[in-house]
Coordinates of C-alpha atoms and ligand atoms in Angstrom, one line a residue:
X856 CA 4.7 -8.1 -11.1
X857 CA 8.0 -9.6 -10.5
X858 CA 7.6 -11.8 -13.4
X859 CA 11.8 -12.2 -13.9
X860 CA 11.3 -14.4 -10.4
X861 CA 9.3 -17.1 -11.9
X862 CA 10.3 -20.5 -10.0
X863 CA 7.9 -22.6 -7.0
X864 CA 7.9 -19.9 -3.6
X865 CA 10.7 -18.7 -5.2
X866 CA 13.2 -21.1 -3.6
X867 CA 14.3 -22.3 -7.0
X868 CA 16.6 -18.8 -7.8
X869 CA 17.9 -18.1 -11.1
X870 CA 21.4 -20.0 -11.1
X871 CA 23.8 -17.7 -12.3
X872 CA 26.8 -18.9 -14.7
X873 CA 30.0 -17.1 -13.1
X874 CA 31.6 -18.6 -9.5
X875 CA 31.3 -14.8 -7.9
X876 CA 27.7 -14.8 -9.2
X877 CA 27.3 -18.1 -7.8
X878 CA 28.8 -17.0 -4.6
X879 CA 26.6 -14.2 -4.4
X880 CA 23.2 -16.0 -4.6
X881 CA 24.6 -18.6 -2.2
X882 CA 25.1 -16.4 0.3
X883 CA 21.9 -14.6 -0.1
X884 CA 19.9 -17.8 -0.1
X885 CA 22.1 -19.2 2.6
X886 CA 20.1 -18.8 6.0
X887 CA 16.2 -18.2 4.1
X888 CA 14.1 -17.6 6.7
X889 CA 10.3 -17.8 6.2
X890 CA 7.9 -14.5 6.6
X891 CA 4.4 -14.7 6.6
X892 CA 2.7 -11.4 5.3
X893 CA -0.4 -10.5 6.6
X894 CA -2.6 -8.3 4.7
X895 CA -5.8 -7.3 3.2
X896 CA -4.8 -5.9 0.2
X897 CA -2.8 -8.1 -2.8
X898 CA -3.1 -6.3 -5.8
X899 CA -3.0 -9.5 -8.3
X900 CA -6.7 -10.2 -6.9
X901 CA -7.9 -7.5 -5.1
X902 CA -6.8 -3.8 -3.9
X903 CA -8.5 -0.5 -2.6
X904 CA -4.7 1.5 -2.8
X905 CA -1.5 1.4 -2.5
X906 CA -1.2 -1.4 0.0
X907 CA -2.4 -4.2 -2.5
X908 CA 0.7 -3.0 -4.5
X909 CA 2.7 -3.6 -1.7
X910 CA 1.5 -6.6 -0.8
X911 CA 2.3 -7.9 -4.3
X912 CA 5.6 -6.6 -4.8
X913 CA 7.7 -6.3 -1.5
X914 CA 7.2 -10.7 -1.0
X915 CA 8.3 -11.0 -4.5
X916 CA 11.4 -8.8 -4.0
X917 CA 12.1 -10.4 -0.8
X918 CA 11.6 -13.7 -2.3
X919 CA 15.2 -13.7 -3.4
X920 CA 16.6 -13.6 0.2
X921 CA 13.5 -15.3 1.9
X922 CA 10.5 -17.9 1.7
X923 CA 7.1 -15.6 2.0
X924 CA 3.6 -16.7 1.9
X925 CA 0.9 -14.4 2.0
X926 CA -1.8 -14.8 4.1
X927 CA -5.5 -12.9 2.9
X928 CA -9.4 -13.0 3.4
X929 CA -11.2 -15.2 1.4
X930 CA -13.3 -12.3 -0.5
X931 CA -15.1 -13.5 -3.6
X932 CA -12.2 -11.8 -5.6
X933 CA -9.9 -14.7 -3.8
X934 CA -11.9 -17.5 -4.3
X935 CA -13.6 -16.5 -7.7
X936 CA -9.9 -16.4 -9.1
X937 CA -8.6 -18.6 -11.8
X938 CA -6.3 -20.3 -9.2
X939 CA -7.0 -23.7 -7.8
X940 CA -7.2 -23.4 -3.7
X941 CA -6.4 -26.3 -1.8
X942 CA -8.1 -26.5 2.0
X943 CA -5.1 -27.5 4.1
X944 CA -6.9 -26.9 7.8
X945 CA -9.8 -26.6 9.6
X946 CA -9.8 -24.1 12.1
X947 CA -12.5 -24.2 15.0
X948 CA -14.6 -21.1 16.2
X949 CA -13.0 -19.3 19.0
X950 CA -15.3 -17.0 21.3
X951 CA -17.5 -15.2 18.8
X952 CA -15.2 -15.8 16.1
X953 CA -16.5 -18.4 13.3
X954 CA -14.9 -21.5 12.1
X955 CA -12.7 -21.5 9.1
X956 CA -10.8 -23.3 6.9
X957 CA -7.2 -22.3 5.7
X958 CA -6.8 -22.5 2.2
X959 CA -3.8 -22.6 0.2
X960 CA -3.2 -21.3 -3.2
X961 CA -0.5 -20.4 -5.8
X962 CA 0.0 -17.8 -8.2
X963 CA 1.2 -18.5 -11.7
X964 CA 4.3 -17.5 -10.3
X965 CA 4.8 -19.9 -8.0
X966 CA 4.2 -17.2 -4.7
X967 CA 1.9 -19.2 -2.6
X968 CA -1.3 -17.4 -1.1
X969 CA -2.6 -18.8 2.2
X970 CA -6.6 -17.7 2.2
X971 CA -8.8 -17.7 5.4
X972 CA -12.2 -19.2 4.1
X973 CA -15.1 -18.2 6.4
X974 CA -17.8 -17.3 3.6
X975 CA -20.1 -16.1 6.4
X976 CA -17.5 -13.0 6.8
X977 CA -16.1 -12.8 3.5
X978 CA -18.2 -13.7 0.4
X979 CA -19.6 -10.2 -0.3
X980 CA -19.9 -8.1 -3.0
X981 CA -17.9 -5.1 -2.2
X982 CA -14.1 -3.7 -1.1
X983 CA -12.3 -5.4 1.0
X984 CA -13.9 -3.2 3.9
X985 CA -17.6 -1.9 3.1
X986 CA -20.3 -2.7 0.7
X987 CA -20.2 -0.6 -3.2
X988 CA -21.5 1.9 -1.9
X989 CA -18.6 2.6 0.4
X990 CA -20.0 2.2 3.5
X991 CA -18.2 -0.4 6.1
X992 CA -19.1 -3.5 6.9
X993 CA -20.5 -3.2 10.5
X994 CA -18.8 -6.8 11.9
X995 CA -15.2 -5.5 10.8
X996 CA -14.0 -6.3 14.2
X997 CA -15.1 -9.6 13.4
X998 CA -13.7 -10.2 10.2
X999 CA -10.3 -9.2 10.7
X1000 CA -10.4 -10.8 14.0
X1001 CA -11.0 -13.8 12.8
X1002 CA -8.4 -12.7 10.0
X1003 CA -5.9 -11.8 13.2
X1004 CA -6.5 -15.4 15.0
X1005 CA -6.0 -17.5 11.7
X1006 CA -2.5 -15.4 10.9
X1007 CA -1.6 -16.8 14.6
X1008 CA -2.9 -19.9 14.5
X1009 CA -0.4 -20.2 10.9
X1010 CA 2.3 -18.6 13.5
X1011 CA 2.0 -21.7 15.7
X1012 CA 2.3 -24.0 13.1
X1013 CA -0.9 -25.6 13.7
X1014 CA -2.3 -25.2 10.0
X1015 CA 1.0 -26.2 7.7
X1016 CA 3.8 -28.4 9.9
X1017 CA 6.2 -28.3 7.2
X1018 CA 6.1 -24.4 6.6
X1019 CA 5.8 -22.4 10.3
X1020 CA 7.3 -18.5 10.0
X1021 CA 10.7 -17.7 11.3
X1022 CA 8.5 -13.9 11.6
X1023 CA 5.1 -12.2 11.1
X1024 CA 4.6 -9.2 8.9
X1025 CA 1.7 -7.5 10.1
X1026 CA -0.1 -4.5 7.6
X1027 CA -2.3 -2.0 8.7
X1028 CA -5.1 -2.4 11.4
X1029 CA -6.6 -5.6 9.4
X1030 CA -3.7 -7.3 10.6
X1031 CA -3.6 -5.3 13.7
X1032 CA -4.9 -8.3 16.0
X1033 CA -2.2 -10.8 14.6
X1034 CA 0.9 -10.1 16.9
X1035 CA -1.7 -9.2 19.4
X1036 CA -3.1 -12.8 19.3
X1037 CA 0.5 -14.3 18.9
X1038 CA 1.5 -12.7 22.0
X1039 CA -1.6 -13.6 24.4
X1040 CA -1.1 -17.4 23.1
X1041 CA 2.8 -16.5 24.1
X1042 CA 3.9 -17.5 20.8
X1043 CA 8.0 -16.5 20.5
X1044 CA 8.2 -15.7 16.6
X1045 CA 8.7 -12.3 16.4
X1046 CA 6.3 -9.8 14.5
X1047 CA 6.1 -6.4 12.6
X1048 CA 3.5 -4.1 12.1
X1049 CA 3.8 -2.2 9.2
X1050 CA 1.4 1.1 9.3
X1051 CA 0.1 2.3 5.9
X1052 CA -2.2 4.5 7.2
X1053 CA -2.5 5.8 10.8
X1054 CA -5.9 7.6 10.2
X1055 CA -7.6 3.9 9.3
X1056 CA -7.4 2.7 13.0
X1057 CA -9.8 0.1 12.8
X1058 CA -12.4 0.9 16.2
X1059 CA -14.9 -1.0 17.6
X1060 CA -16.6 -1.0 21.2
X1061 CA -15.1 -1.8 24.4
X1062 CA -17.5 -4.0 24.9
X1063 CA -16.3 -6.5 21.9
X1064 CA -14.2 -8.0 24.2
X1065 CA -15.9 -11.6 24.8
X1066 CA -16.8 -11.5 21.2
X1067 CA -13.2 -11.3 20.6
X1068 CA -12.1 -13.2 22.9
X1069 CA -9.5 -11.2 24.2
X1070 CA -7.9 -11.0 27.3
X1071 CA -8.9 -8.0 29.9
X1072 CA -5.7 -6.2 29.5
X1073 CA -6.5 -6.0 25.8
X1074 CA -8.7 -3.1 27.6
X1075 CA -5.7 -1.2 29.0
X1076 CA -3.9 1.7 27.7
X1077 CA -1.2 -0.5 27.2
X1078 CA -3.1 -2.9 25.4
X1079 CA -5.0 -1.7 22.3
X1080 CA -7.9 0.4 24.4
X1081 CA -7.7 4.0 22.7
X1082 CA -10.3 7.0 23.9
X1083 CA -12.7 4.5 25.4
X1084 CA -12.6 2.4 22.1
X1085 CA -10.6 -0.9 21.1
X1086 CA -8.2 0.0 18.2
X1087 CA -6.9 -2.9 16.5
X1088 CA -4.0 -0.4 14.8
X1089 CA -2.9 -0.2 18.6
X1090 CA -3.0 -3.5 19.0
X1091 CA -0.6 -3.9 16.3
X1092 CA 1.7 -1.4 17.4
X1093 CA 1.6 -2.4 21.1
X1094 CA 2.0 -6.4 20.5
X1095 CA 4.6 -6.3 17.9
X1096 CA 8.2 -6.4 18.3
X1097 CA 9.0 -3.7 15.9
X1098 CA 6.6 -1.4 14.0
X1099 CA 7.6 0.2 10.6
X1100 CA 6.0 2.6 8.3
X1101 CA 6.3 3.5 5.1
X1102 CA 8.8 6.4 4.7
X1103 CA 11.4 8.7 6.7
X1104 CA 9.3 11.4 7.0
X1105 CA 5.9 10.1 7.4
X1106 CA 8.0 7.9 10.5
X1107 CA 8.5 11.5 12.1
X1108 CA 5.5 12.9 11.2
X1109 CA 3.6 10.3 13.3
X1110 CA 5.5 11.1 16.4
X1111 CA 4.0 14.6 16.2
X1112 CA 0.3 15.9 17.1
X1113 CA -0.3 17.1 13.8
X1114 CA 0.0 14.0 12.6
X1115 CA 0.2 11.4 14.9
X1116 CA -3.7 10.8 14.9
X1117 CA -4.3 10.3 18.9
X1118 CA -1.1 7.7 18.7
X1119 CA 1.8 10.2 18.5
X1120 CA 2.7 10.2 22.1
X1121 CA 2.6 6.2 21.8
X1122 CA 4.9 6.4 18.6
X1123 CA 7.3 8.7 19.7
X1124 CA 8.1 6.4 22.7
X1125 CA 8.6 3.2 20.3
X1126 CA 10.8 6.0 18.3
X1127 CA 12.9 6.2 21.4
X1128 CA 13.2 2.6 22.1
X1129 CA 14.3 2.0 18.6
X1130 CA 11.1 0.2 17.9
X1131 CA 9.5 2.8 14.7
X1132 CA 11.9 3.0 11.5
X1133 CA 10.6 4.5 8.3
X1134 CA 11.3 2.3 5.4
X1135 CA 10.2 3.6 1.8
X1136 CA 8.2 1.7 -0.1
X1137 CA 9.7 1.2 -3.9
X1138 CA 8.0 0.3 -6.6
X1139 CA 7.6 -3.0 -9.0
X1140 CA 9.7 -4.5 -11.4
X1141 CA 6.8 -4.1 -14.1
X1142 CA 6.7 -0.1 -13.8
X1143 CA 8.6 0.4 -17.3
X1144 CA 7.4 2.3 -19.8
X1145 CA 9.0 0.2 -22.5
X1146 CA 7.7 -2.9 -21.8
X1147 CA 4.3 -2.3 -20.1
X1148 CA 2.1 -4.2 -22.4
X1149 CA -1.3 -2.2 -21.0
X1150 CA -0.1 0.9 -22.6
X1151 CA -1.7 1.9 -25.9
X1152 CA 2.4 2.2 -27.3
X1153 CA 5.5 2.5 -25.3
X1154 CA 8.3 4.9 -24.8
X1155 CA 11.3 5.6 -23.9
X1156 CA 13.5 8.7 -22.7
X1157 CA 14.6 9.6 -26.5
X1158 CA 11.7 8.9 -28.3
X1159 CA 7.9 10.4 -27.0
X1160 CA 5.9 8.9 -29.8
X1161 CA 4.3 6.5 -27.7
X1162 CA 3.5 9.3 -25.0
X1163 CA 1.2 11.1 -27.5
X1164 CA -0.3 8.2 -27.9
X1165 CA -1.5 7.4 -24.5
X1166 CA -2.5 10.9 -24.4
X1167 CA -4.6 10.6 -27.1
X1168 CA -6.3 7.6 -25.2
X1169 CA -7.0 9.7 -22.6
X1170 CA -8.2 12.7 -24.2
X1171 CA -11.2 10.3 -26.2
X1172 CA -11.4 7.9 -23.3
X1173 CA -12.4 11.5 -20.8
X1174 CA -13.8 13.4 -24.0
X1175 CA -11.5 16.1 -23.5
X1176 CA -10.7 18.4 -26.5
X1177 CA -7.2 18.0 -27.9
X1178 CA -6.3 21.2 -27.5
X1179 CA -2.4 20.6 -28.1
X1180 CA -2.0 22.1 -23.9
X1181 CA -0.8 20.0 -21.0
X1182 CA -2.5 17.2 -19.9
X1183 CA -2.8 17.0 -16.3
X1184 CA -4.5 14.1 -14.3
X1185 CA -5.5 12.5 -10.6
X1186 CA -5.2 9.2 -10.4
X1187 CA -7.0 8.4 -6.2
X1188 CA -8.9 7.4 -4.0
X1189 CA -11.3 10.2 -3.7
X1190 CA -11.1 11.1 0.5
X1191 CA -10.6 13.3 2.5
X1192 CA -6.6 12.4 3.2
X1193 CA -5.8 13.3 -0.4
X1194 CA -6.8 17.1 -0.3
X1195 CA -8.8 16.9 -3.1
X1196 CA -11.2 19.9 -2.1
X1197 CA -8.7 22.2 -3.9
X1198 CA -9.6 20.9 -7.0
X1199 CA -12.5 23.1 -8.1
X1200 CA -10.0 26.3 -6.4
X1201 CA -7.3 25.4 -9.2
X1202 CA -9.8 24.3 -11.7
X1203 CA -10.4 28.2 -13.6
X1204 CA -6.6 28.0 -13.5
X1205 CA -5.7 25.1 -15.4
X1206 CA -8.3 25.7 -17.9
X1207 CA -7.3 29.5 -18.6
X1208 CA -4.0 28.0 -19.3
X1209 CA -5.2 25.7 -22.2
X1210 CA -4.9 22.3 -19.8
X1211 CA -7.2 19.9 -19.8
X1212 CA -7.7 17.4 -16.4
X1213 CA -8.7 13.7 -16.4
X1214 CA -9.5 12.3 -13.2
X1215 CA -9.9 8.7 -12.4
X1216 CA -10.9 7.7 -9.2
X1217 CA -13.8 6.6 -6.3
X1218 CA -14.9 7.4 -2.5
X1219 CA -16.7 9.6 -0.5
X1220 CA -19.6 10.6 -2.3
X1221 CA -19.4 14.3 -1.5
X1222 CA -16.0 14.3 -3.5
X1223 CA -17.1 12.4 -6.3
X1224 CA -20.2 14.8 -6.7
X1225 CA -18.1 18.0 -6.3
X1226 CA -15.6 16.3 -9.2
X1227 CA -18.5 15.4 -11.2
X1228 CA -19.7 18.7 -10.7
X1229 CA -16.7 20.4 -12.0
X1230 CA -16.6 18.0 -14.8
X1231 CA -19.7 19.4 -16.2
X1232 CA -18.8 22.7 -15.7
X1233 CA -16.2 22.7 -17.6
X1234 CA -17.2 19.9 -20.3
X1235 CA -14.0 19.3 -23.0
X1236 CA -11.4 20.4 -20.5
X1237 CA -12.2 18.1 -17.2
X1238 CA -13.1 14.5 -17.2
X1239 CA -14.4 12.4 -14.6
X1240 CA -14.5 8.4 -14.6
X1241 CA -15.9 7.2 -11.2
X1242 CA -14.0 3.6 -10.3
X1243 CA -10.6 2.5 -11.0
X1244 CA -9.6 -0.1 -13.6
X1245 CA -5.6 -0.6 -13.8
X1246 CA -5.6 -0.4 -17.4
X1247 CA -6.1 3.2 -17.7
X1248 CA -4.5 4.4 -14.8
X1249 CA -1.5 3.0 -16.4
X1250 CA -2.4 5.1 -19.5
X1251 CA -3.0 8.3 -17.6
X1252 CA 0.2 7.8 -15.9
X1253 CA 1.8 7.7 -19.0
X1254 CA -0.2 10.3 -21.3
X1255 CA -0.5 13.0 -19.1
X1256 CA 2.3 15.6 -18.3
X1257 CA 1.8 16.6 -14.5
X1258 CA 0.1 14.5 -11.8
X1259 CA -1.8 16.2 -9.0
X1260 CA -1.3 15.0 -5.8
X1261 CA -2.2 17.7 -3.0
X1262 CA -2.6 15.6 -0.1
X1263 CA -3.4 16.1 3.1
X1264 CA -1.0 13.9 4.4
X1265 CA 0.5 10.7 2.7
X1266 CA 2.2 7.9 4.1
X1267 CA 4.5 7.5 1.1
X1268 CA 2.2 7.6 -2.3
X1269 CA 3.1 5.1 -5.0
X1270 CA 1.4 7.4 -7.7
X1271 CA 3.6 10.0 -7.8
X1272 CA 6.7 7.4 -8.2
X1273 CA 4.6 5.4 -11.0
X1274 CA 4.2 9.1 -12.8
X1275 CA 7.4 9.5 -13.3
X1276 CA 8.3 6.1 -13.9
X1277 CA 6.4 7.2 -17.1
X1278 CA 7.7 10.8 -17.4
X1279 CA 4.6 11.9 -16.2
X1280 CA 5.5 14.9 -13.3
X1281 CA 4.0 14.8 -9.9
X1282 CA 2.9 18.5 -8.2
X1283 CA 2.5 17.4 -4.4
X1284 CA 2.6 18.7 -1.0
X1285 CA 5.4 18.5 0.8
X1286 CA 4.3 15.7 3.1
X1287 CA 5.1 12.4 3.6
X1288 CA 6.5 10.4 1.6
X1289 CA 6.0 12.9 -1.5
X1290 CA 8.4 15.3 0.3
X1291 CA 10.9 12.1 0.0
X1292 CA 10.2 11.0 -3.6
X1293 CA 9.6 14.1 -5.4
X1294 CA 12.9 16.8 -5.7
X1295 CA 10.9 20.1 -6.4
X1296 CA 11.8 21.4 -9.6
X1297 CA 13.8 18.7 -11.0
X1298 CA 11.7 15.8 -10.9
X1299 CA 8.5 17.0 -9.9
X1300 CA 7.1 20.5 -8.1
X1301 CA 6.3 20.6 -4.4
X1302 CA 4.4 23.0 -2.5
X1303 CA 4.3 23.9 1.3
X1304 CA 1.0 24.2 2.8
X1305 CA -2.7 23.4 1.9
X1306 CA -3.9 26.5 0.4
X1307 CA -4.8 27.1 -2.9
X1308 CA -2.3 29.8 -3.8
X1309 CA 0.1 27.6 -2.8
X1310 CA -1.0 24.3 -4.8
X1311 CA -1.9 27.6 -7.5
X1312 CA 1.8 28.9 -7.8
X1313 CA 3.2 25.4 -8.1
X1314 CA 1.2 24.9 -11.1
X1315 CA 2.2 28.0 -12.5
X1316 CA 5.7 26.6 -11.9
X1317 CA 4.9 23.5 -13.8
X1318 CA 3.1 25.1 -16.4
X1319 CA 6.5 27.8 -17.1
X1320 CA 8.3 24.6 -17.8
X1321 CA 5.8 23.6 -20.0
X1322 CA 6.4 26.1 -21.9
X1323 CA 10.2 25.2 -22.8
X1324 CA 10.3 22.1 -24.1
X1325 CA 13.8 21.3 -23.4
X1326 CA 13.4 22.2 -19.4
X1327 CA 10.3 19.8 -19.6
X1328 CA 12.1 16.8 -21.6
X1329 CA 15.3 17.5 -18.5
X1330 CA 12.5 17.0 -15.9
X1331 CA 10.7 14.0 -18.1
X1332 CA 14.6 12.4 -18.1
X1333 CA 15.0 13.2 -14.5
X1334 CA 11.8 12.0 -13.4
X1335 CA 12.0 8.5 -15.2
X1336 CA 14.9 7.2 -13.1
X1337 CA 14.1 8.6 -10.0
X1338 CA 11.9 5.9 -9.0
X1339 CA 13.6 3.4 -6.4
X1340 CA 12.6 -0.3 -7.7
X1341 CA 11.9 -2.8 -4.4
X1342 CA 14.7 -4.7 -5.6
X1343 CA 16.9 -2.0 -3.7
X1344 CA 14.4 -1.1 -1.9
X1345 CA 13.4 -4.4 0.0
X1346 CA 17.0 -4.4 1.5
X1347 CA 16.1 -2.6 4.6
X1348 CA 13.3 -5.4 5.6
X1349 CA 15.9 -8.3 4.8
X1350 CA 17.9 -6.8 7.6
X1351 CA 15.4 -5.9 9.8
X1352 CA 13.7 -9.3 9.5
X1353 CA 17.0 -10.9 10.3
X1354 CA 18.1 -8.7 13.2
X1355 CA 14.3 -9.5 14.9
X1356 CA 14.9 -13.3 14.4
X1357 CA 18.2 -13.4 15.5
X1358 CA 17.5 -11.4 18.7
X1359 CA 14.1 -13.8 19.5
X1360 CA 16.5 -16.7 19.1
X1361 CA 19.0 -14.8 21.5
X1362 CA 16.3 -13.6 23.6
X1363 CA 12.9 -15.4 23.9
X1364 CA 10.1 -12.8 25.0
X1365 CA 7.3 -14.9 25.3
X1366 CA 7.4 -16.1 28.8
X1367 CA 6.9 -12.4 29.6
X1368 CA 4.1 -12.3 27.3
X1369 CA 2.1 -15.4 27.8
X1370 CA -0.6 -17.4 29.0
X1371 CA -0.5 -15.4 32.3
X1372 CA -2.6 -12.8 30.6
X1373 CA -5.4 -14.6 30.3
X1374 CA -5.5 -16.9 27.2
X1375 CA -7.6 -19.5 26.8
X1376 CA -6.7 -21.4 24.6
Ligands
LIG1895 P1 -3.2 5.2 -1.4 O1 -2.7 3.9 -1.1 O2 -3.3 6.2 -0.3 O3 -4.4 5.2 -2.2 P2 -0.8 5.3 -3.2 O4 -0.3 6.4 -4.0 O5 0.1 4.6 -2.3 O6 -2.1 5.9 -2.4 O7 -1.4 4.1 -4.1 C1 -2.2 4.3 -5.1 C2 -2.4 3.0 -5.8 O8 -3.8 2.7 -5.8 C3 -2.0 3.1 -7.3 O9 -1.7 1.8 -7.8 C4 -3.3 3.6 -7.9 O10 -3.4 3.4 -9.3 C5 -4.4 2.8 -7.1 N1 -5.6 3.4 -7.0 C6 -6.0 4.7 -7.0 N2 -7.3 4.9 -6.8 C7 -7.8 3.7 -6.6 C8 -9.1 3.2 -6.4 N3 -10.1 4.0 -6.3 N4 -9.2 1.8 -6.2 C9 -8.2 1.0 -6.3 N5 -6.9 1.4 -6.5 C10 -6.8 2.7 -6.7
LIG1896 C1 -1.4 3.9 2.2 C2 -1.0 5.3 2.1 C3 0.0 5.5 0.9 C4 1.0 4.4 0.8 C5 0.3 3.1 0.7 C6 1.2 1.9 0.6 O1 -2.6 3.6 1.5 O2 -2.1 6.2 2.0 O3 0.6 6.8 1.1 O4 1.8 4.6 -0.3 O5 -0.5 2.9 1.9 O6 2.2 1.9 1.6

């Protein structure tokens, strides 16, 4: 992950030899400002998706224009780690939130990791949000609460003088209650709330209140009550200043009913105000076939040797017969969102055509049975690993020659742009951010609705151009540079960040905000 960006919180920028170079960096350094991420997920020590690769890579892209820290849970994942953690605060218990302490760490490249300790709430064996076995953790509203309250009370400046954020960057409902706190303690630095997800909403009862210590408009429709429930997703996107998500079409999707999970009418009005922009995620510096040192060999556009042999891994690694037909895999989390339940529908029609499919991946138990299921049905041509381990999903990515990705709906999907990052082609739904990453028929196949046929005839599609090798190596080529690194693809948060900073210094909001709803602090 960004490992060209080696240097202390990045401040310390490569210092280029040539005046205009020179120039360059000054002026993108000139004016830092300093961004707190908020999150869950961070992918060097812990993720359940694609928001611990986000979490990892967008602060290191940014890191050339900006100071950002990362603030996490203290899960055992955190704490076990090889890096040293310094405790830097003591926070007291607030309602029927716990005490904590702030930790600080920093990774080998110098990004520094605030961590909330509170081993009460976090030292479990698990995800970041259930126990192994998938199920949540029933105190959730607790834990990311208390995760919510320490993100403000780094806001304020109380825990770290020397280092208080010019912004908050909020992700998904864990970090829902952050801007919410900031803006009952009428804090003035202004927030985002980036959604992920807008089906994981993060509920608990009305009647958490006290526990949470949260204000009695917190139980309005304008604060984060939702169908007789507290959401802390709407408290994220009613208390921040500005709310992203995580591609173009998934930002207009979610103003819709078919999409917009409950929230759409809610979204559609932030549209309006200018307060909702889509900004697509992009991928990490280390997704390069060349150089990735996990591969089995690497590879480039003009010479597939080391393709074959990842695929090779796979086939022995799934115990799928080398057949010398495409190699097709899913690389997920197995629920419900990801449209999985076509699977054993396209199954007979992969396998007829001499494919073989690997599929790596864990969730809801029903969908791990009915893949296991089909994985002994048709022993030699489907392979099931349950769990995820980076290592070979990196060598599936690059082995296999189609990736199946049928969601339901998808945010943006990083899968698909790793797959072709390794010349490995995606056949997705039109949704979401596939429907933005994907161009059907040049680098990757597309289909319209969730039925079978439909998934079926995009195969068929994919499987034609198996069939000529030189339309598949055009693809392959096509594929491999389609992917938008977050070097580029950071820019859009530079500007946002700066435009929100800019207007709270023109503009302070808390006063409206404040203390008058209730805080105590
Ligand atoms: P999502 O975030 O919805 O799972 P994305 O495509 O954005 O989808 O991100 C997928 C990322 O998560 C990839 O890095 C993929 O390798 C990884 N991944 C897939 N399945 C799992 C899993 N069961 N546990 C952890 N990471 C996973
Ligand atoms: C979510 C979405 C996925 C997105 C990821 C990172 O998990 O399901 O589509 O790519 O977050 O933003």
């Amino acid at each position: 992950m960004g490992k060209a960006l080696a240097g202390t919180d990045f401040n310390e920028l490569i210092k280029p030899a040539s005046a205009s170079g020179r120039a360059r960096v000054e002026s993108l350094t000139k004016n830092r400002k300093k961004i707190l991420f908020v999150t869950s997920e961070l992918a060097d020590l812990i993720k359940a998706g694609g928001l611990g690769d986000v979490s990892a890579a967008l602060p290191r892209a940014l890191g050339r224009f900006h100071s950002v820290r990362i603030l996490i849970p203290g899960y055992p994942q955190v704490t076990g780690s090889d890096h040293p953690i310094e405790v830097i605060c003591d926070l007291d218990g607030y309602a029927g939130l716990p005490a904590c302490q702030i930790g600080r760490m920093q990774l080998s490249d110098g990004l520094t990791v605030y961590v909330v300790l509170c081993p009460e709430l976090y030292d479990r064996e698990g995800t970041p949000y259930g126990d192994t076995h998938g199920r949540d953790w029933p105190d959730n509203h607790i834990r990311f609460a208390r995760f919510g309250l320490a993100a403000a009370a780094l806001a304020s400046g109380e825990v770290c003088a020397d280092w208080q954020p010019d912004l908050v960057h909020a992700h998904d409902w864990p970090a829902g209650l952050a801007p919410a706190y900031m803006a009952w303690q009428g804090q003035q630095t202004p927030s985002i709330f980036t959604i992920h997800n807008l089906a994981y909403q993060g509920l608990c009862d009305l009647e958490s209140i006290p526990e949470l210590g949260l204000p009695e408009d917190a139980a309005s429709a304008e604060g984060m009550e939702f169908y007789g429930k507290l959401s802390f997703l709407k408290a994220g996107i009613n208390y921040a200043d500005h709310i992203t998500t995580v591609s173009q079409t998934y930002a207009r999707e979610i103003t819709t009913a078919d999409f917009g999970c409950g929230m759409d009418g809610l979204l559609d009005l932030k549209a309006r105000r200018g307060q909702l922009s889509g900004i697509a995620n992009g991928i990490d510096e280390c997704w390069h076939p060349e150089s990735d040192n996990r591969l089995i060999q690497g590879f480039t556009q003009h010479e597939w040797d080391g393709k074959r042999a990842n695929m090779r891994y796979v086939e022995e690694t799934f115990g799928l017969e080398p057949s010398g037909g495409p190699l097709f895999v899913i690389i997920s989390r197995l629920v419900y969102q990801k449209g999985l339940d076509l699977i054993p529908q396209i199954a007979e029609h992969i396998v007829a055509a001499g494919g073989r499919l690997a599929i790596l991946g864990q969730g809801e138990e029903q969908i791990e049975e009915m893949i296991a299921e089909l994985a002994s049905r048709y022993s030699g041509r489907i392979g099931f690993h349950r769990g995820f381990n980076e290592t070979d999903a990196r060598r599936m990515f690059a082995g296999s020659d189609f990736l199946l990705m049928p969601s339901r709906y998808e945010p943006c999907g990083l899968s698909q742009s790793y797959a072709q990052c390794f010349g490995s082609l995606p056949i997705a739904r039109r949704t979401g951010g596939l429907a933005d990453t994907i161009e059907d028929g040049v680098t990757g196949f597309l289909f319209e609705d969730g039925t079978a046929a439909s998934f079926s005839a995009a195969i068929e599609r994919a499987l034609h151009v198996y069939r000529h090798p030189d339309l598949l190596d055009a693809m392959r080529c096509r594929a491999m540079v389609a992917p938008r690194y977050w070097r580029h693809a950071a820019k859009p948060y530079d500007k946002l960040y700066r435009n929100l900073i800019n207007q709270s210094l023109a503009a302070p909001v808390a006063a409206a905000r404040g203390p008058e709803h209730g805080w105590q602090a």
